[in-house]
Tab-separated table of C-alpha atoms in Angstrom:
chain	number	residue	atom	x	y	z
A	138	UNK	CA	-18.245	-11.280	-10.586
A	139	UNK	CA	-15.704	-8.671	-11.078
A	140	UNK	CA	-15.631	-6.593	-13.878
A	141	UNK	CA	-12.381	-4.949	-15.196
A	142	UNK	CA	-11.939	-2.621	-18.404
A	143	UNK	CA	-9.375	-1.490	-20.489
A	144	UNK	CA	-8.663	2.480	-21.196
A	145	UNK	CA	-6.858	4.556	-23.249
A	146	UNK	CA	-3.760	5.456	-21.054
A	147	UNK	CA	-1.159	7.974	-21.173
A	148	UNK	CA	2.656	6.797	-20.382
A	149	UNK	CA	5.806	8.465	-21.313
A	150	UNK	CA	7.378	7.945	-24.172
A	151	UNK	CA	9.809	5.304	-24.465
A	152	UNK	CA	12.541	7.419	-24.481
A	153	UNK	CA	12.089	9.201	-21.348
A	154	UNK	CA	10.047	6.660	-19.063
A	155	UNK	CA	13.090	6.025	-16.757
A	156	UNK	CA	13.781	9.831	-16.397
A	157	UNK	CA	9.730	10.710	-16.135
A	158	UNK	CA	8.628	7.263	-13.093
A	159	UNK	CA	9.427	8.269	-9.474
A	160	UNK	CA	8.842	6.489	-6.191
A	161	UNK	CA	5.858	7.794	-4.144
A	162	UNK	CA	6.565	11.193	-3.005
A	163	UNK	CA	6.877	10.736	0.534
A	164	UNK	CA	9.620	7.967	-0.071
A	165	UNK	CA	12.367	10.499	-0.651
A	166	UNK	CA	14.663	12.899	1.438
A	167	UNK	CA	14.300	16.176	1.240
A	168	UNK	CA	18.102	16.172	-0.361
A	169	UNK	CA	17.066	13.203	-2.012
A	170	UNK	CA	14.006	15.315	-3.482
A	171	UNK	CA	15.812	18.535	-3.970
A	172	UNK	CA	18.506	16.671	-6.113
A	173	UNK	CA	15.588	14.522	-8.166
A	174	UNK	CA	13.831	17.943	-8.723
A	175	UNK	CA	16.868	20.663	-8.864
A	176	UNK	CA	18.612	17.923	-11.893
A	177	UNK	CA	16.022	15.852	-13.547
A	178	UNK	CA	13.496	17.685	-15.780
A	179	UNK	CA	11.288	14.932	-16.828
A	180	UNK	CA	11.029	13.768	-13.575
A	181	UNK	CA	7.100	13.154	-12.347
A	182	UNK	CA	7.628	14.695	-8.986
A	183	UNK	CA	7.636	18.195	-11.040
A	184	UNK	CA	4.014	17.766	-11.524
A	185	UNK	CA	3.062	15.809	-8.207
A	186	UNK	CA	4.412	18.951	-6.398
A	187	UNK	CA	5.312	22.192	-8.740
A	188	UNK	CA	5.778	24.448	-6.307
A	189	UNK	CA	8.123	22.426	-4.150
A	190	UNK	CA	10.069	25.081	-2.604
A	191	UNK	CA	7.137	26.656	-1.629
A	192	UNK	CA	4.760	24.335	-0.810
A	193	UNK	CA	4.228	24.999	2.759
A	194	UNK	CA	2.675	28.895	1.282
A	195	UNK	CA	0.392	26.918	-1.121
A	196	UNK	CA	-3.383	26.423	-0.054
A	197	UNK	CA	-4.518	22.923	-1.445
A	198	UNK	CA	-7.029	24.146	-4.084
A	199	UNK	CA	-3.739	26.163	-5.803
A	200	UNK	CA	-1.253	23.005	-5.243
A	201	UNK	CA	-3.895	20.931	-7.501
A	202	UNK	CA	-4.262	23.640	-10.286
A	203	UNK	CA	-0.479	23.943	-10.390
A	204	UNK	CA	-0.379	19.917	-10.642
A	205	UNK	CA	-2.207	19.743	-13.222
A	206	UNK	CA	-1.005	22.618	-15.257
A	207	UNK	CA	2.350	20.979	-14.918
A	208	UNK	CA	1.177	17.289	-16.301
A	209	UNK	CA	-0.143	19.617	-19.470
A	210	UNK	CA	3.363	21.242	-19.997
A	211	UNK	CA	4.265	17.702	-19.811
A	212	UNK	CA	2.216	16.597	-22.624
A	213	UNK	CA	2.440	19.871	-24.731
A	214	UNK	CA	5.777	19.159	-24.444
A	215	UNK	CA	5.703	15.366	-25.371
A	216	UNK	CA	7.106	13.477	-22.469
A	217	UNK	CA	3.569	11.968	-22.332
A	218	UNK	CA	1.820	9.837	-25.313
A	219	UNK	CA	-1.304	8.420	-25.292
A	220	UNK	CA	-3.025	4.967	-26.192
A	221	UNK	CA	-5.016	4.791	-29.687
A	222	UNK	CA	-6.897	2.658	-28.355
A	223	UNK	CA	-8.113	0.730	-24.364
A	224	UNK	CA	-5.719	-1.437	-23.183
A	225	UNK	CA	-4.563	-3.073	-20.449
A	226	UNK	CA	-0.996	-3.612	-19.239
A	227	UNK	CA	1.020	-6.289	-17.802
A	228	UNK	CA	3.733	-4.879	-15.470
A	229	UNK	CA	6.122	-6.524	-13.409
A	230	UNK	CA	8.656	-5.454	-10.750
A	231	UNK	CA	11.833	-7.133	-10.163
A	232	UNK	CA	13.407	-6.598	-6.891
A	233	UNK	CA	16.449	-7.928	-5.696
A	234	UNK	CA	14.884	-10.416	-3.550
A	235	UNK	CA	11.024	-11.047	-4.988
A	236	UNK	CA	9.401	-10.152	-8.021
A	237	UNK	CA	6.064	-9.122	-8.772
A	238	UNK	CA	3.608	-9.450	-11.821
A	239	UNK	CA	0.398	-8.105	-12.086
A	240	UNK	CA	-2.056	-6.279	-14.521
A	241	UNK	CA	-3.247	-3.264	-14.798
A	242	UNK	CA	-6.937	-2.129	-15.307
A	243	UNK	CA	-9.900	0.311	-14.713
A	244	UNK	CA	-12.075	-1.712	-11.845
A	245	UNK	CA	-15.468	-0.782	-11.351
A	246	UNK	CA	-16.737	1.926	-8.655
A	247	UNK	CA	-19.701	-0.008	-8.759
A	248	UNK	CA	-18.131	-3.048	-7.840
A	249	UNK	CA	-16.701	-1.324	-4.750
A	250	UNK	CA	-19.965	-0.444	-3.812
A	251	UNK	CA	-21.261	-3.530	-3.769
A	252	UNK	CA	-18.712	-5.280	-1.643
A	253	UNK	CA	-16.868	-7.487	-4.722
A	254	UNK	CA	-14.220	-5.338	-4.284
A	255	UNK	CA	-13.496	-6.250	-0.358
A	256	UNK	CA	-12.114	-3.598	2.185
A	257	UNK	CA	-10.402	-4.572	5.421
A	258	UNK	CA	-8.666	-1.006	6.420
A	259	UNK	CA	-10.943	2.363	7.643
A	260	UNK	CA	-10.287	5.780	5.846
A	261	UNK	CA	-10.533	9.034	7.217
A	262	UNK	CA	-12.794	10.991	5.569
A	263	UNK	CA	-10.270	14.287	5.373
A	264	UNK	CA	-8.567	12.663	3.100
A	265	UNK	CA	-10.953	10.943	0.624
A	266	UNK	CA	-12.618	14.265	0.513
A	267	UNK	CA	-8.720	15.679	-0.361
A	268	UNK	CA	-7.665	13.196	-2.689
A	269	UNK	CA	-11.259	13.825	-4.327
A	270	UNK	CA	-11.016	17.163	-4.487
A	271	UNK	CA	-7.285	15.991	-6.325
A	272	UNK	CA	-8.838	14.333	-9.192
A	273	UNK	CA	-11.597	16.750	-9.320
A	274	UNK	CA	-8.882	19.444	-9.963
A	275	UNK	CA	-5.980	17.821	-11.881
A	276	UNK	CA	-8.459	15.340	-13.932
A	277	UNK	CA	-6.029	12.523	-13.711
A	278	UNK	CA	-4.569	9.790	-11.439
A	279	UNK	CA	-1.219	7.656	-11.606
A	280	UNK	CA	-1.390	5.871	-8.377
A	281	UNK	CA	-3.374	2.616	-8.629
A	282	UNK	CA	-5.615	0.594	-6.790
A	283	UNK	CA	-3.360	-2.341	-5.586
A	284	UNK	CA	-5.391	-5.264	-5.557
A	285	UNK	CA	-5.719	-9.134	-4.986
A	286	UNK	CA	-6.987	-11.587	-6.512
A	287	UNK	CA	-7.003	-15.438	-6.040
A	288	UNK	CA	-4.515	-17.256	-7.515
A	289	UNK	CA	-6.137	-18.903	-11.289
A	290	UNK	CA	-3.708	-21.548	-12.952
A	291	UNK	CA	-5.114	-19.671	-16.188
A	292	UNK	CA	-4.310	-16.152	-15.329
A	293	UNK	CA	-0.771	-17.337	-14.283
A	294	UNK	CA	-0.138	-19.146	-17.279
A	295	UNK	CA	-1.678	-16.323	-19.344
A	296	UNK	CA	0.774	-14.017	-17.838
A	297	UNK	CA	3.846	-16.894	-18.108
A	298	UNK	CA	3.144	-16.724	-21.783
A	299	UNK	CA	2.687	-12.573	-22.869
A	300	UNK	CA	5.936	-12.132	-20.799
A	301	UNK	CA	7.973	-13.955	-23.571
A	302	UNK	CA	6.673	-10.573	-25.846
A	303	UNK	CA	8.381	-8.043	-27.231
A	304	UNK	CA	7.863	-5.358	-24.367
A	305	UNK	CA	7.355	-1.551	-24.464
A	306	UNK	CA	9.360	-0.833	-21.730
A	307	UNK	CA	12.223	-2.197	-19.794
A	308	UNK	CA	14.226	0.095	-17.699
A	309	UNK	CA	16.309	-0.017	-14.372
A	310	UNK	CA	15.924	2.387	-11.476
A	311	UNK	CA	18.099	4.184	-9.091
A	312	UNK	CA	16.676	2.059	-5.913
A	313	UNK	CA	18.122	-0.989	-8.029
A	314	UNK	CA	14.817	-2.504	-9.155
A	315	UNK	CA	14.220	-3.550	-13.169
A	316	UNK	CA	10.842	-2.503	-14.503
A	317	UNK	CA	8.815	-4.358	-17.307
A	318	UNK	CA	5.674	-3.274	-18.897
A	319	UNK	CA	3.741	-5.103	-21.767
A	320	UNK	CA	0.821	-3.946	-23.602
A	321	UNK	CA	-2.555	-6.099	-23.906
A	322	UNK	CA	-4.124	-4.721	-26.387
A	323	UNK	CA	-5.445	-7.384	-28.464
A	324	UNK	CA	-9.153	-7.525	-28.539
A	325	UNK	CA	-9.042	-11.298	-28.093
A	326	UNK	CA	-6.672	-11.069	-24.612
A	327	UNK	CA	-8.892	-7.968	-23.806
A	328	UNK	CA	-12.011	-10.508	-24.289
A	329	UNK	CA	-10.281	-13.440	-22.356
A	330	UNK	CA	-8.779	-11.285	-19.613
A	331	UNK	CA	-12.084	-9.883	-18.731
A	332	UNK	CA	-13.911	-12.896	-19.386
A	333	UNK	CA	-11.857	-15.009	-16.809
A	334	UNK	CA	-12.300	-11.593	-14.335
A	335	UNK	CA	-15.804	-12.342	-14.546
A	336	UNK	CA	-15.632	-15.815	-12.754
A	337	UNK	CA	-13.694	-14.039	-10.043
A	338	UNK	CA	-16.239	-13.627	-7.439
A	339	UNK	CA	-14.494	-10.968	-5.500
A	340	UNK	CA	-11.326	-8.773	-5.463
A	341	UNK	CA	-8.914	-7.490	-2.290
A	342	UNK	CA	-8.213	-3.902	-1.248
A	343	UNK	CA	-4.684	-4.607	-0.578
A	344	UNK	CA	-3.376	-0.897	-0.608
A	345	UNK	CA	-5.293	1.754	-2.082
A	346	UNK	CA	-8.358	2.373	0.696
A	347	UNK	CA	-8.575	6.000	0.245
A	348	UNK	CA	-8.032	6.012	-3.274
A	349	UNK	CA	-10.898	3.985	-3.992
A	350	UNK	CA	-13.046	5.992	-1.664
A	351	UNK	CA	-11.931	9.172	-3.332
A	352	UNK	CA	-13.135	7.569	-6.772
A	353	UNK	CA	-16.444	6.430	-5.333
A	354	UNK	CA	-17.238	9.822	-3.838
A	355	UNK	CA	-16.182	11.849	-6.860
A	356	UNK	CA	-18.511	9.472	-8.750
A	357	UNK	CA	-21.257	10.035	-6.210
A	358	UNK	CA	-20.564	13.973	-6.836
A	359	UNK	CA	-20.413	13.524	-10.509
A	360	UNK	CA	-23.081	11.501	-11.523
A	361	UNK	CA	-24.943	13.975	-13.851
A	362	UNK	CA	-22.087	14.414	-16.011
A	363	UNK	CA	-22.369	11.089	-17.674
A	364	UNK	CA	-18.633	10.824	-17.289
A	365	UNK	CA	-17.816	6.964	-18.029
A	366	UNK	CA	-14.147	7.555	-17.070
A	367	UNK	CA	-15.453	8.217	-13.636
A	368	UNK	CA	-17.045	4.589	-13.135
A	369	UNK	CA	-13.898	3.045	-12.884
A	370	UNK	CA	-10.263	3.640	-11.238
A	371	UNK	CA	-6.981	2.410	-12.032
A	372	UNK	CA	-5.927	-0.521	-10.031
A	373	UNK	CA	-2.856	-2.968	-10.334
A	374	UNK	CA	-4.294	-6.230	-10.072
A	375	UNK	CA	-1.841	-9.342	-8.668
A	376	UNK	CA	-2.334	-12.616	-7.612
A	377	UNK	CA	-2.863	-12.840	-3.716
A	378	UNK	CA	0.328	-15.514	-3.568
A	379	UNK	CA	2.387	-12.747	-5.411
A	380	UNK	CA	2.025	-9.682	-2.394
A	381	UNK	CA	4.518	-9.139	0.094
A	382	UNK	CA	2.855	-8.628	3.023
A	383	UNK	CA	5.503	-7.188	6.072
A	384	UNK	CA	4.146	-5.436	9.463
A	385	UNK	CA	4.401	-2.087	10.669
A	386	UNK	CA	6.648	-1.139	13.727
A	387	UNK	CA	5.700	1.082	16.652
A	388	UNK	CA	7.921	4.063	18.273
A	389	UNK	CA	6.390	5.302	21.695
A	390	UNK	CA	7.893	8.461	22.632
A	391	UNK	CA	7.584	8.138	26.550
A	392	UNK	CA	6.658	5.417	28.883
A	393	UNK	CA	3.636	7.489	30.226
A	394	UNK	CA	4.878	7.909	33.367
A	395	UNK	CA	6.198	4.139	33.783
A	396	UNK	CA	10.228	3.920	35.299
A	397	UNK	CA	11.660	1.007	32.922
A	398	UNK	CA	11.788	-1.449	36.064
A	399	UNK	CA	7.829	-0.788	36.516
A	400	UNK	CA	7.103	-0.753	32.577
A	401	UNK	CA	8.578	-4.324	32.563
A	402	UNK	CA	6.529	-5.407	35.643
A	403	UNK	CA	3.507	-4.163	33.504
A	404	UNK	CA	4.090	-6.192	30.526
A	405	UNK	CA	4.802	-9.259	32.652
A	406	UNK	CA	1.480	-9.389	33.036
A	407	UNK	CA	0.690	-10.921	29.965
A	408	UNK	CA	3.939	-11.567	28.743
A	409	UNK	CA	6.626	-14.029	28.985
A	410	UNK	CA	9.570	-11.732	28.935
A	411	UNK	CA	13.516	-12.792	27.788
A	412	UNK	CA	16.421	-10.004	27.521
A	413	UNK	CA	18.489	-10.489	24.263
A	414	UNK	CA	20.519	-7.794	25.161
A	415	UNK	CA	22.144	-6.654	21.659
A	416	UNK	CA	20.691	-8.773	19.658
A	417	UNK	CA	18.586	-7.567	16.739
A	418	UNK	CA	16.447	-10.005	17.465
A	419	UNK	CA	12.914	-9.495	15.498
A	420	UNK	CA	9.533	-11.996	16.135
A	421	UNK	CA	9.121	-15.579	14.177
A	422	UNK	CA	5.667	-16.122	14.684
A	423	UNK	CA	2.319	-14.968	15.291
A	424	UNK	CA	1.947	-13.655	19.148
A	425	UNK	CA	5.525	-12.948	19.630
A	426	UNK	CA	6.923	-9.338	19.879
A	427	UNK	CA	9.947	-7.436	19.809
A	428	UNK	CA	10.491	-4.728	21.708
A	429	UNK	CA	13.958	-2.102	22.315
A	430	UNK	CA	13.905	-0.084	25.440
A	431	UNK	CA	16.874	1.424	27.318
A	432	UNK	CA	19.627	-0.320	25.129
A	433	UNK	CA	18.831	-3.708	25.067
A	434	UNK	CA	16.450	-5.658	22.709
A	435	UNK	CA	13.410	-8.504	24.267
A	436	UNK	CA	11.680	-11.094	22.972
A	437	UNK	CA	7.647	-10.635	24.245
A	438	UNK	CA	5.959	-13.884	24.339
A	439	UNK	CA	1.864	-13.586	24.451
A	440	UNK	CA	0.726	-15.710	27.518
A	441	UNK	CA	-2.567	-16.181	26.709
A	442	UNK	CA	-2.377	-17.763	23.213
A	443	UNK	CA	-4.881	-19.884	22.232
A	444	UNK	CA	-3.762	-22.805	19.872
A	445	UNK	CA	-6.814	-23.145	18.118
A	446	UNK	CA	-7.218	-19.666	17.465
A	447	UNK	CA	-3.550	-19.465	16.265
A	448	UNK	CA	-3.969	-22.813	13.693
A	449	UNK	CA	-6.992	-20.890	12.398
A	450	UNK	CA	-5.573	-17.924	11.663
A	451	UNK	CA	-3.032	-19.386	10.027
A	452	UNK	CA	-5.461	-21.610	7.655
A	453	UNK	CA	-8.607	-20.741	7.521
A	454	UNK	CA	-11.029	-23.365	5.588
A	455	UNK	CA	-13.956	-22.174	3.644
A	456	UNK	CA	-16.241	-23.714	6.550
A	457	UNK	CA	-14.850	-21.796	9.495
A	458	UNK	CA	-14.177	-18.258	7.578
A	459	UNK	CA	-17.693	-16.935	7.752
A	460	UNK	CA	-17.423	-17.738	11.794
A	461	UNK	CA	-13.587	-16.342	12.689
A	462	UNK	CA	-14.146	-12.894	11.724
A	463	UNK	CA	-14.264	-11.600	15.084
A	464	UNK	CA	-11.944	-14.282	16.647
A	465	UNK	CA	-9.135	-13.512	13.998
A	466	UNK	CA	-9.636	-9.327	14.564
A	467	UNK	CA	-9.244	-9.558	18.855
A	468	UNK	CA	-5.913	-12.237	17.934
A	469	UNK	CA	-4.356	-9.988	15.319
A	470	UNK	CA	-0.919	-8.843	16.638
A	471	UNK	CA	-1.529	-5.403	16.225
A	472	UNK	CA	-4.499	-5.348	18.208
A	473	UNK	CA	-3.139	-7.315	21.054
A	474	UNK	CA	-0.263	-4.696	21.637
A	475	UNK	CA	-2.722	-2.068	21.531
A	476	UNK	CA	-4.868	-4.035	24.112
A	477	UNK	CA	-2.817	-4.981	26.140
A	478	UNK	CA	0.150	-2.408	25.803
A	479	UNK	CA	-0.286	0.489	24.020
A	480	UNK	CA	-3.670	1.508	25.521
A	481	UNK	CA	-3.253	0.688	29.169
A	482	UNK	CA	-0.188	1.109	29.816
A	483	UNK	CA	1.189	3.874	27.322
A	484	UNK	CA	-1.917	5.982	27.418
A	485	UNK	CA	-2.185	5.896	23.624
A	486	UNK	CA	-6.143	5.763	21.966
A	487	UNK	CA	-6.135	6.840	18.685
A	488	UNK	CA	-3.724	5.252	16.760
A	489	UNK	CA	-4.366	7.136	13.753
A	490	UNK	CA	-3.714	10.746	15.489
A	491	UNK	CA	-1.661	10.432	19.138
A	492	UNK	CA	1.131	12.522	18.185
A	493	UNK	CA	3.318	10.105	20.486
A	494	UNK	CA	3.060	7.149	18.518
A	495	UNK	CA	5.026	6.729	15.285
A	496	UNK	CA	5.456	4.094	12.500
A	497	UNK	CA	8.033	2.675	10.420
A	498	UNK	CA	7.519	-0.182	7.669
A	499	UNK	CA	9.088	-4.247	8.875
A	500	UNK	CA	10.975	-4.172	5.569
A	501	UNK	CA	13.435	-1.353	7.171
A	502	UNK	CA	16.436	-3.247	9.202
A	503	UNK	CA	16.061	-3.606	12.984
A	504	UNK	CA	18.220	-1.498	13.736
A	505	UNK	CA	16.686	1.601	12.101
A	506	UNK	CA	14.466	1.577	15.454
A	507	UNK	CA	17.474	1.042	17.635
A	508	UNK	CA	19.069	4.171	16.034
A	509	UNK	CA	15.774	5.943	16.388
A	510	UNK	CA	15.832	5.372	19.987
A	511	UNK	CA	18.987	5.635	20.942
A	512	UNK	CA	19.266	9.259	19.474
A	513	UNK	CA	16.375	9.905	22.092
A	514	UNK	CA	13.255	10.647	20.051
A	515	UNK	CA	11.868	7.648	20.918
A	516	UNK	CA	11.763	6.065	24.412
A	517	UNK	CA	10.380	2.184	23.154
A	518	UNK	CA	10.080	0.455	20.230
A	519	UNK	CA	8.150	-2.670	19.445
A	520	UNK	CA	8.348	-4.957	16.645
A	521	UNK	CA	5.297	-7.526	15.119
A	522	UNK	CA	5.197	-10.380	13.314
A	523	UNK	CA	3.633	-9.831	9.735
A	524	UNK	CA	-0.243	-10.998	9.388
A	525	UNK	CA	-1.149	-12.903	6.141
A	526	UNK	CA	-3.337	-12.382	3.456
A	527	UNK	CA	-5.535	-15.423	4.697
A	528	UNK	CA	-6.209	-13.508	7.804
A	529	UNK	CA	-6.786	-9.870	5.790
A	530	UNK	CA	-9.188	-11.951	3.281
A	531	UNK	CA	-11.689	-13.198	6.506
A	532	UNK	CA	-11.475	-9.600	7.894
A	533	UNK	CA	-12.777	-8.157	4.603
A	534	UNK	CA	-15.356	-11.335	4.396
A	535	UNK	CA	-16.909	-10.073	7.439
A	536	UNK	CA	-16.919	-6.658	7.029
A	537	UNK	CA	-14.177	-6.258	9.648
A	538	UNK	CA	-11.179	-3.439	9.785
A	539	UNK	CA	-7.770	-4.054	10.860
A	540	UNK	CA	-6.314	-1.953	13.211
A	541	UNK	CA	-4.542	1.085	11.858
A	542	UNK	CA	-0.803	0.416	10.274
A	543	UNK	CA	-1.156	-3.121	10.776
A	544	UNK	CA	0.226	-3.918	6.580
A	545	UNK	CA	2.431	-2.407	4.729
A	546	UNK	CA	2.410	-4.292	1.455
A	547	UNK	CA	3.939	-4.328	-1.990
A	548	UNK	CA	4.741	-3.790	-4.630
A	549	UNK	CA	4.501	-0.449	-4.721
A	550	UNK	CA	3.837	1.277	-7.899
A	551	UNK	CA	5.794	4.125	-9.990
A	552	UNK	CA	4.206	7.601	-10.284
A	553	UNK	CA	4.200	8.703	-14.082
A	554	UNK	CA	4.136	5.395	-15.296
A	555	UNK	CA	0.978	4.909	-16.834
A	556	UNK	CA	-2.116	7.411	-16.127
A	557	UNK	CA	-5.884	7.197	-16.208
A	558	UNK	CA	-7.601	10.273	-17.276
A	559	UNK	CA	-10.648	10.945	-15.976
């Protein structure tokens, strides 16, 4: 059963809220950043980073005090207001190509704990203990949680219906995406929204693992301060069919040694291997793989797929779930081309550190990585087919972690646009 709860949130006010939201931080430029900062003074990414100019001179401990004495200039000065009473919110996203709905909603710590909030990526523990040590200083977060849940014909025509309200915010942004937020705040929706939560037996991690570890560790810390606030974090909850779920693309920066003729050799080992030349040609199903090396683009075909394995992974029945775990992990994408690619033949272990490996999101064009490439930072790049949630919901069943990078999903939410005190 999972338990969600309303809170008393601060948001701008409805004046400013398309001057005050900002993408994550690390989505902008630095012009990008310096122009968002140098012209826009309501903008969040004042208080996510103060002292921008000087950042790299700031020890952490000092960057979090300045945070949040910057989100209390922001309320002295009004840009902030806060709930009278708990709510929840209904928010949805409207991209040029998909849309997303969801709600948001304290989840429980507890229910992290005890596995009905499911995990299928690792953390590193520098950096739960640094985002704990964030809330612990600035007393406040404004990145949620995203999580899944299965799909509920009453949930979705709950949300069908409160979207024909009268909103309290609609606004465009810059990146060309329109932003709608509702207010739940009706103790009968409250009731019914946590009610039908309740018969939810668990909820999916879809982005957010460190976060949630930072919450359950500050908790863990905390405990003798009878802090309720700290029980629960802020998570934007969304139907599992309503996630866009794209892969994340590798950049080697050297063969390791290998001449291209012998590097090819390699990977005909266990792969069947066509040149597309310049096309931008990108995999269409599970155990393919794209790959750019010395100017011309090829289309990797695993050799050694099994076609049960792939029919399972892509459907899964209840039956068989508790059983593929292991199967589904050693035929994820991601871990083949670290098996029987990155690893071997490219020398690379740890795909969290290896300074020689780099990432970049599957919803970027194809021919970002041939630019990256061909400007000679990179040497290779290789290109996966997205995984889906049924195969991230058996990993999390069994208590199994994907490889590292292997998601990147949306929708991604705004900083500044609503915020859970703690």
């Amino acid at each position: 059963m999972a338990k969600i709860k309303p809170f008393k949130a601060l948001r701008p006010v409805r004046d400013k809220v398309s001057l005050v939201t900002c993408r994550n931080y690390d989505d902008y430029s630095p012009a990008e950043l310096a122009a968002w900062l140098d012209f826009n003074p309501y903008s969040f990414l004042h208080v996510i980073n103060p002292a921008y100019l000087h950042a790299h001179k700031v020890n952490s401990e000092k960057r979090f005090k300045g945070v949040a004495l910057k989100y209390q200039d922001f309320k002295t000065e009004g840009v902030f207001m806060q709930e009278e009473t708990p709510v929840f919110y209904l928010y949805e996203i409207k991209q040029k190509t998909n849309t997303f709905t969801g709600i948001i909603a304290g989840t429980a710590v507890g229910d992290y704990q005890n596995n009905v909030i499911k995990k299928h990526e690792d953390t590193l523990q520098y950096r739960v203990e640094m985002f704990k040590d964030y809330l612990h200083q600035t007393q406040f977060n404004t990145e949620p949680v995203l999580i899944t849940y299965p799909d509920s014909v009453a949930i979705n025509t709950f949300i069908h219906l409160r979207k024909q309200s009268e909103p309290v915010y609609e606004f465009s942004t810059t990146n060309k995406e329109k932003h709608t937020l509702w207010k739940i705040d009706t103790q009968s929706e409250i009731d019914w929204l946590q009610e039908h939560f309740e018969n939810i037996p668990n909820l999916y991690i879809a982005d957010g693992h460190h976060r949630s570890a930072s919450a359950e560790l500050l908790l863990e810390e905390n405990k003798h301060l009878g802090n309720e606030n700290l029980n629960y974090f802020m998570s934007f909850l969304i139907a599992e069919s309503n996630v866009k779920i794209y892969e994340f693309n590798r950049l080697i920066r050297d063969l390791n040694g290998h001449s291209n003729a012998d590097f090819l050799m390699e990977l005909a080992k266990n792969f069947t291997i066509e040149n597309k030349k310049q096309e931008l040609w990108k995999p269409e199903n599970k155990f393919e793989f794209g790959m750019y090396l010395d100017g011309n683009f090829y289309a990797l075909f695993y050799k050694q797929l099994d076609t049960e394995l792939s029919n399972q992974a892509e459907a899964c029945s209840e039956l068989t779930k508790s059983r593929l775990g292991e199967s589904i992990l050693n035929n994820l994408d991601a871990q083949i081309l670290y098996e029987k690619v990155l690893n071997p033949l490219l020398g690379i272990e740890d795909l969290r550190t290896d300074e020689r490996i780099s990432y970049l999101p599957g919803k970027q064009p194809i021919s970002t990585i041939k630019n990256k490439i061909d400007e000679g930072e990179f040497e290779v790049g290789f290109l996966l087919y997205p995984s889906d949630i049924n195969e991230i919901k058996v990993l999390a069943d069994n208590n199994l972690i994907m490889p590292p990078k292997s998601t990147y999903i949306e929708p991604k939410f705004r900083s500044g646009l609503v915020v859970y005190e703690l």
